[in-house]
Each structure stands twice: as structure tokens, then as C-alpha cells.
Coordinates of C-alpha atoms in Angstrom, one line a residue:
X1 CA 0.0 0.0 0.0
X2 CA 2.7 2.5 0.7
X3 CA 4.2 2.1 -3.0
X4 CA 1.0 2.9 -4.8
X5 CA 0.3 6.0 -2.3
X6 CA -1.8 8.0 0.6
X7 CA -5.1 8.6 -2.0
X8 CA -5.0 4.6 -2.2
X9 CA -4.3 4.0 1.5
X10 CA -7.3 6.8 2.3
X11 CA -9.4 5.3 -0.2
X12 CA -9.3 1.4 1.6
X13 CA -9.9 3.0 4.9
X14 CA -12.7 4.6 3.8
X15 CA -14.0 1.5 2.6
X16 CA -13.3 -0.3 5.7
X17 CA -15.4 2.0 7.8
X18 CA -18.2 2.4 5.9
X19 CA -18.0 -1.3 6.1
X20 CA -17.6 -1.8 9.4
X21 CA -20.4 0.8 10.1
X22 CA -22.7 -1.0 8.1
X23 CA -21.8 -4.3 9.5
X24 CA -22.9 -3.1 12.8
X25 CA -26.2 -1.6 11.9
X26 CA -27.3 -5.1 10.9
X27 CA -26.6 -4.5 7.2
X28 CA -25.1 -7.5 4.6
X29 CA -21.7 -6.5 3.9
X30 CA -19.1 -8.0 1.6
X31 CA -15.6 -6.3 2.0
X32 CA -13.0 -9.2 1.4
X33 CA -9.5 -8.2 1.3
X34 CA -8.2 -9.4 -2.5
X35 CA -5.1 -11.1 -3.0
X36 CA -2.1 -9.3 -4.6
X37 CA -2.3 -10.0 -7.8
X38 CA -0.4 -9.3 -11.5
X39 CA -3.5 -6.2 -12.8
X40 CA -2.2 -3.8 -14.9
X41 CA -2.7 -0.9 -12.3
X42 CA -0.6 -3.0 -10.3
X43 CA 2.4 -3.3 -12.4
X44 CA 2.6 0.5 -13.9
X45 CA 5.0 0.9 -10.7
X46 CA 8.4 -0.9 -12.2
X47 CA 9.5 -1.2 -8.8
X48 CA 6.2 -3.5 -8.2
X49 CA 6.6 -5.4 -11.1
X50 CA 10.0 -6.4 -10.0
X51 CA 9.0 -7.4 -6.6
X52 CA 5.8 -9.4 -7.7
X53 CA 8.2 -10.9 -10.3
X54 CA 10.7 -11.6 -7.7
X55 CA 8.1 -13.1 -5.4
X56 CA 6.8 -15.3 -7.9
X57 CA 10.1 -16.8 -8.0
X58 CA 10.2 -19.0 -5.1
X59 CA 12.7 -17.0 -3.7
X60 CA 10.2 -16.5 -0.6
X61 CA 8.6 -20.2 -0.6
X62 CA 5.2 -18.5 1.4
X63 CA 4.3 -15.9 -1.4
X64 CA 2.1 -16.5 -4.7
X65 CA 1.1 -13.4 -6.6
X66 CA -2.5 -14.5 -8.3
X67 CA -3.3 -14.2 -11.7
X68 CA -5.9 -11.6 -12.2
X69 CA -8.2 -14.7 -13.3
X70 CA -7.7 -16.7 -10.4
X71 CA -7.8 -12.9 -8.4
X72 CA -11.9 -12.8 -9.9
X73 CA -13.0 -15.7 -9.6
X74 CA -11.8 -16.1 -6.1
X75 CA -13.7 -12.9 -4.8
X76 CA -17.3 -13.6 -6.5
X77 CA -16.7 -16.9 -4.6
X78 CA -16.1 -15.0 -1.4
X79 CA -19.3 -12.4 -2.5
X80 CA -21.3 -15.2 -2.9
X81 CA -20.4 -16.6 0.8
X82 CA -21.0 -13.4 2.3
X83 CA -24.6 -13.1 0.6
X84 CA -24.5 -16.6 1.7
X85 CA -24.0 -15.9 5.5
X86 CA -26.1 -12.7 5.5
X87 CA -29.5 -14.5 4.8
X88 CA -28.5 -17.6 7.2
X89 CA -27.8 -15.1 10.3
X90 CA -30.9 -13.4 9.0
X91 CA -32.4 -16.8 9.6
X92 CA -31.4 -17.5 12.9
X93 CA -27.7 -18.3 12.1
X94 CA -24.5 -16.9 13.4
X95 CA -21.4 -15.5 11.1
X96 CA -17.7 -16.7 12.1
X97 CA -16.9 -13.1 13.2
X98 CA -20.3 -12.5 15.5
X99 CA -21.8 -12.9 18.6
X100 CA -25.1 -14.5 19.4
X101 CA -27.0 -11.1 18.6
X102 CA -26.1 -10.5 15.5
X103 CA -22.7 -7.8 16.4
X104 CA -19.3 -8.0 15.9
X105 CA -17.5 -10.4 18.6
X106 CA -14.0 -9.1 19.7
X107 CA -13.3 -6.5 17.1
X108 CA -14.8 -4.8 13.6
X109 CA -11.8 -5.5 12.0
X110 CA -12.5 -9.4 12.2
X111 CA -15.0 -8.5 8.9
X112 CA -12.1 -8.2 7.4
X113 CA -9.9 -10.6 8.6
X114 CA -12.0 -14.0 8.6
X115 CA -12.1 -14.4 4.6
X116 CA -9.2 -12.3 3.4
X117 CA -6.3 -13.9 1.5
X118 CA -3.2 -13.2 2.0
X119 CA -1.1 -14.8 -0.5
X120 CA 1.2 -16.0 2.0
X121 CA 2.1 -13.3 3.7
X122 CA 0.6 -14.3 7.0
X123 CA 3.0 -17.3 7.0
X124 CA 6.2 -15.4 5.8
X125 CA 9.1 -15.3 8.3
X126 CA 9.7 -12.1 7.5
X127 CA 8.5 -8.5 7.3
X128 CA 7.5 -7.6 3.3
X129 CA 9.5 -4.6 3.7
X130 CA 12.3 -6.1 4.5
X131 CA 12.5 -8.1 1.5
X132 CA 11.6 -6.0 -1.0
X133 CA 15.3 -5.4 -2.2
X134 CA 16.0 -8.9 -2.0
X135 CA 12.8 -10.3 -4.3
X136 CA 13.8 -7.1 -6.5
X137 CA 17.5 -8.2 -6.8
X138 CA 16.7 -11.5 -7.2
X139 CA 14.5 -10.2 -10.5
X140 CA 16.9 -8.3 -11.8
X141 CA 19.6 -11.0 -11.2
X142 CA 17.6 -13.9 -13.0
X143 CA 16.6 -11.1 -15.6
X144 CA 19.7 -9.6 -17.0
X145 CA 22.0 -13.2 -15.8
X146 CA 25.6 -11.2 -15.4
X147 CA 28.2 -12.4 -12.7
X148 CA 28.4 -8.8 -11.9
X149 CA 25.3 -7.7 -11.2
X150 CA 24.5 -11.2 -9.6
X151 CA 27.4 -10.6 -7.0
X152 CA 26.7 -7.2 -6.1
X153 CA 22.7 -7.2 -6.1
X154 CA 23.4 -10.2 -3.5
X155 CA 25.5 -8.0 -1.7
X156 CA 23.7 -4.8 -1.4
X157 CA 19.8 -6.5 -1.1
X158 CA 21.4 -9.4 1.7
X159 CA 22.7 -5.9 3.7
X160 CA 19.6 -3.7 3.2
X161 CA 17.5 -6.9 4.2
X162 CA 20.1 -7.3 7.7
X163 CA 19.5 -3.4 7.7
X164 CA 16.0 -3.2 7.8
X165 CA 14.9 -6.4 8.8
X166 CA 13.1 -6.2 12.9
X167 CA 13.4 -10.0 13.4

């Protein structure tokens, strides 16, 4: 989210508390967090492209970027489920992220959290940002295939990643 800006970042919260809002007024809600995926809006950003490249890789075994196909079909699945879910609580059911009576159990941010996907990320040993330069290296390194490059893109992305890593 940082690399693609604050009128994006506003733009999702926004979203998300309208959503939550209208969660807890009773009110069927579908807000499922998408899965990074290769879109065209997405890849504009060169330094994106490398790292979603990079990250394809199997560099990080955790992380899958999604096709924008497999990206589409998987949220009308999860649209569907939430339609789903709405009319069954409506029917004396309960949603995964409620309490008996209908409201949000713990916190609103659960609406957001029980069916997103995550590509991996959640299971990653590491912090994103401190891998970026590494995945992006690793790009660049399989892309342009010179001993050169390869020994000092290793160099300067294994040192930023010791830099900025917070493990």
C-alpha cells in the first residue's frame, strides 16, 4: 500500500469504515480483502513489477502473486459466501466473526480478517518490507543473468535486508 500512495491508503480506509459501520447496523456487507495479484494498475509501478516478479520466484517459498483470473473468480466466490451468510444469520444463524446477537465479537476489523487472503504473507518469516530489495535483486539478477550484477545485487539487497529487517 505504501508504494501505490496516501489517495489509495485513504481510499481502503474509507472503505473499511463504511463497512464496518454498516456491519454493525445489521446491514449484509461483503468487504473481502483481494489477493495481490499481477493487474495492470498494479504493475505500472516498475519497482512493483520487480517485486511481484521476484516473489513469484520461489525466492520466498510462502508468497504466490495471483493471476488476475484466479484474483476474480476467487472474490465472487467469497461475494457469494458473504450473501450466503447474510441471509443464514438473517435466519437465525450466526457469522464466524459474530456474537449470538447479531454484532461483531471481539473487534470490527474481524469482517475483514476471517475471509481475506493473503497470498502468504501471514505465514512469511519475515517482514514484506524487508524483503523488498532482495525479491527485486533476485529479479533483476535472474533477468539480465551477469556475474556482476548477480554478485553485487546479493550483496547490497542481503545488507539492506540485515538493515531493515526487525526480526
Amino acid at each position: 500500500v505504501l508504494q501505490q500512495g496516501p489517495n489509495y491508503f485513504m481510499a481502503k480506509r474509507l472503505q473499511h469504515w463504511r463497512a464496518m459501520i454498516a456491519a454493525a447496523e445489521g446491514h449484509a456487507v461483503s468487504s473481502n480483502v483481494a489477493p495481490a495479484s499481477n493487474t495492470s494498475s498494479v504493475l505500472k509501478n516498475q519497482l512493483l513489477a520487480a517485486a511481484y516478479a521476484g516473489a513469484n520466484s520461489g525466492v520466498i517459498p510462502p508468497l504466490k502473486i495471483f493471476d488476475p483470473e484466479t484474483s476474480n473468480v476467487l472474490m465472487t466466490y467469497l461475494l457469494l459466501h458473504d450473501l450466503y451468510e447474510h441471509t443464514r444469520r438473517a435466519k437465525g444463524g450466526v457469522r464466524s466473526w459474530s456474537d449470538a446477537e447479531g454484532g461483531l465479537a471481539e473487534h470490527p476489523l474481524n469482517l475483514f480478517a476471517t475471509t481475506s487472503v493473503h497470498n502468504g504473507i501471514w505465514r512469511c518469516a519475515y517482514q514484506l518490507r524487508s524483503l523488498l530489495e532482495v525479491v527485486v535483486a533476485y529479479f533483476y539478477i535472474t533477468k539480465y543473468n551477469t556475474q556482476l550484477l548477480y554478485t553485487g545485487a546479493i550483496a547490497v539487497g542481503a545488507g539492506a535486508a540485515l538493515l531493515r529487517s526487525r526480526i
